[in-house]
Amino acid sequence: MTRPIRILSIDGGGIRGIIPATVLAALESRAGQPICRLFDLIAGTSTGGILALALVKPAPSGEPGYSAQQLIQLYEQDGAHIFSCPWWQRLPIISLIYSLFASRYSAEHIDAVLHKYFGTSRLRDALTPLLIMSYELRKRDPWLFKSERAKAEPDHDFPMREVARATSAAPTYFPPLLLRDAPERRQYELIDGGVYANNPAMCAYVEAHTLFPDATDFIVVSLGTGQTSRPIHYRSARHWGIAGWARPILDVVFDGVSDTVDYQMEQLLSRASGSGGEDSRHFRFQAPLAPDQGAMDDTSPAHLEQLKAVGQGIVAQHDRDLDELVRRLTGR
C-alpha cells in the first residue's frame, strides 16, 4: 500500500462527545465522503466508542447508517435521556448519600438509546476496521473489541449496542455491563475503557501495525472532548477521603491518560516524519473548556450549545489544518 494508513481516534468524555462529533461533521463536509471511507481504522473509548461504532454501522442499503452531522443529534436529542434520574436523586444530600452506594444513572435509559441507534447490528458488520476500548473487571485486563477479530472468530462478535454499552460504563456514572458469549457460555464484566485508554490513539497505532504489517507510513487523527480546566484546590482535596475523591479522581485519570498519549503520539509521529511542522503525521484536535464546562453529564441546552461552540471553535482555529488533512486523507 503506497498511501499512508489513516487512523481516527476519538476520546471519551460523556456528553462532551458533541465536540468531536462537530469536528467530524466539518471534516466529512469538506471531504465530501463519509468518515468510514476516509480512514482505514477507527478507534474510540466511551462516548468516542459510541461515535466510532455509529460511524461504521451499515444501513440496510450497505451505506453508512449515520453521518457525523446526524450524530450531533444523538447528544442534543438523546443526551438528557441517557443521563436522567429521578428529581429527588438530584437533591444535594440525597445525591451524596445515593452516590456512596450506587451508580448515579440507571442502565435502562442508555440501553434504550443504544438499541435505538444500533438495533441488531453486530461488530462484524463494521464498514471500516474498528477498535473499541473497555476493561474487564474479573480478570483485571484491558478488553479490546476488534471488528476484524469478530469477522474471523464468532465468539468475539457481539451486538454493537452491547459494545457501546461496555465502553461507556464509566464507574460511578453507570453500572458495569455483564456481557455473555452465548456460543461458549462465557461472560465478561466490563467497564469504561477510559480507565486506561481514554485517548485510544496509541492502542489504535499498535493495532494498525498488526492489521497492516507491511505499512511504514501512518497518519493519526486524534479528537479530544475538551480539556477540563476546573482546578482541584489543595485546601479542599486534603480533606477528601473515598467519597470526596470518587468523582474527581475519575476526571484526573481520564484527563491524565489523554494528555499522556497525546504527548507520546506527537513525539513518536513527529520523529517518524522527521518534522513537527507541515509534514507531521499526528493531527490532534482539542480545546480548553471553561471551568463550568467540564461535567460529563450536564445535558442542559445551554451546556450543549457551549460545547458545540467549542467544537465550532476548533474547526475555525484549525481551518488550514483541516484542509491539509482532507488533502492527505483523500489524495486530492
Coordinates of C-alpha atoms in Angstrom, one line a residue, residues 83-219:
F83 CA -28.2 11.0 31.8
S84 CA -31.6 11.0 33.5
C85 CA -32.5 10.2 37.1
P86 CA -35.5 11.0 39.4
W87 CA -35.7 14.6 40.5
W88 CA -35.3 13.7 44.2
Q89 CA -32.0 11.9 43.4
R90 CA -30.6 15.3 42.3
L91 CA -31.1 16.9 45.7
P92 CA -27.6 17.6 47.1
I93 CA -27.8 15.5 50.2
I94 CA -29.7 12.6 48.6
S95 CA -27.3 12.7 45.7
L96 CA -24.3 12.4 48.0
I97 CA -25.7 9.6 50.0
Y98 CA -27.0 7.7 46.9
S99 CA -23.7 8.0 45.2
L100 CA -21.9 6.2 48.0
F101 CA -23.9 3.1 47.3
A102 CA -25.0 3.1 43.7
S103 CA -24.2 4.4 40.2
R104 CA -25.7 7.8 39.5
Y105 CA -27.6 6.6 36.5
S106 CA -29.5 3.5 35.6
A107 CA -28.5 1.4 32.7
E108 CA -32.1 1.4 31.5
H109 CA -32.0 4.7 29.7
I110 CA -28.7 4.3 27.9
D111 CA -29.6 0.8 26.9
A112 CA -32.8 2.1 25.2
V113 CA -30.9 4.8 23.3
L114 CA -28.2 2.4 22.2
H115 CA -30.8 -0.1 21.0
K116 CA -32.4 2.8 19.0
Y117 CA -29.2 3.6 17.2
F118 CA -27.6 0.2 16.7
G119 CA -30.6 -2.2 16.6
T120 CA -29.4 -5.7 15.7
S121 CA -26.1 -4.7 14.0
R122 CA -23.1 -6.7 15.1
L123 CA -19.4 -5.9 15.5
R124 CA -18.6 -8.0 12.3
D125 CA -20.8 -5.6 10.3
A126 CA -18.5 -2.7 10.7
L127 CA -17.8 -0.9 7.4
T128 CA -14.3 0.0 8.5
P129 CA -11.9 -1.9 10.9
L130 CA -12.9 -0.9 14.4
L131 CA -11.2 -0.9 17.8
I132 CA -13.2 -0.2 20.9
M133 CA -11.8 0.1 24.4
S134 CA -13.2 -1.5 27.6
Y135 CA -11.9 -3.0 30.8
E136 CA -12.7 -6.5 32.2
L137 CA -13.1 -6.5 35.9
R138 CA -12.9 -10.2 36.8
K139 CA -9.6 -10.8 35.0
R140 CA -8.4 -7.2 35.6
D141 CA -7.4 -6.8 32.0
P142 CA -7.9 -4.3 29.2
W143 CA -10.6 -5.6 26.8
L144 CA -10.3 -4.5 23.2
F145 CA -13.3 -5.1 20.9
K146 CA -12.0 -5.7 17.3
S147 CA -14.2 -5.9 14.3
E148 CA -11.7 -7.8 12.3
R149 CA -11.4 -10.4 15.0
A150 CA -15.2 -10.6 15.2
K151 CA -15.3 -11.4 11.5
A152 CA -12.9 -14.3 12.0
E153 CA -14.0 -15.6 15.4
P154 CA -17.7 -15.8 16.1
D155 CA -17.2 -15.9 19.9
H156 CA -15.8 -12.4 19.7
D157 CA -18.7 -11.0 17.6
F158 CA -21.1 -9.0 19.8
P159 CA -24.0 -6.7 19.2
M160 CA -22.8 -3.2 18.6
R161 CA -25.2 -1.9 21.2
E162 CA -23.5 -4.0 23.9
V163 CA -20.1 -3.0 22.7
A164 CA -21.2 0.6 23.0
R165 CA -22.6 0.0 26.5
A166 CA -19.4 -1.7 27.6
T167 CA -17.1 1.1 26.5
S168 CA -19.3 3.8 28.1
A169 CA -19.9 2.1 31.5
A170 CA -18.0 4.8 33.4
P171 CA -17.5 3.9 37.1
T172 CA -19.8 5.9 39.4
Y173 CA -21.9 7.0 36.4
F174 CA -23.2 3.7 35.1
P175 CA -23.2 0.1 36.4
P176 CA -20.8 -2.3 34.7
L177 CA -22.0 -4.5 31.8
L178 CA -22.3 -8.2 32.1
L179 CA -21.6 -9.4 28.6
R180 CA -22.4 -13.0 27.8
D181 CA -20.9 -15.0 25.0
A182 CA -23.7 -17.4 24.1
P183 CA -21.8 -20.0 22.0
E184 CA -19.2 -20.6 24.7
R185 CA -21.3 -19.6 27.7
R186 CA -18.6 -17.3 28.9
Q187 CA -19.3 -13.9 30.5
Y188 CA -17.3 -10.7 30.8
E189 CA -17.7 -7.9 33.4
L190 CA -16.9 -4.7 31.6
I191 CA -16.5 -1.0 32.4
D192 CA -15.4 2.1 30.5
G193 CA -12.1 1.8 28.7
G194 CA -11.2 5.3 29.8
V195 CA -9.7 4.0 33.0
Y196 CA -6.6 3.1 30.9
A197 CA -7.1 4.5 27.4
N198 CA -9.4 7.5 27.4
N199 CA -7.3 8.6 24.4
P200 CA -7.1 5.4 22.4
A201 CA -4.7 6.7 19.8
M202 CA -1.7 4.7 20.9
C203 CA -3.7 1.5 21.0
A204 CA -5.0 2.3 17.6
Y205 CA -1.5 2.9 16.3
V206 CA -0.4 -0.5 17.6
E207 CA -3.5 -2.2 16.1
A208 CA -2.8 -0.6 12.7
H209 CA 0.7 -2.1 12.7
T210 CA -0.9 -5.5 13.3
L211 CA -3.6 -5.1 10.6
F212 CA -1.1 -3.6 8.1
P213 CA 2.2 -5.2 8.9
D214 CA 4.0 -4.0 5.7
A215 CA 3.0 -0.4 6.2
T216 CA 5.6 2.2 7.1
D217 CA 3.6 5.4 6.9
F218 CA 0.7 6.3 9.2
I219 CA -1.5 9.3 9.8

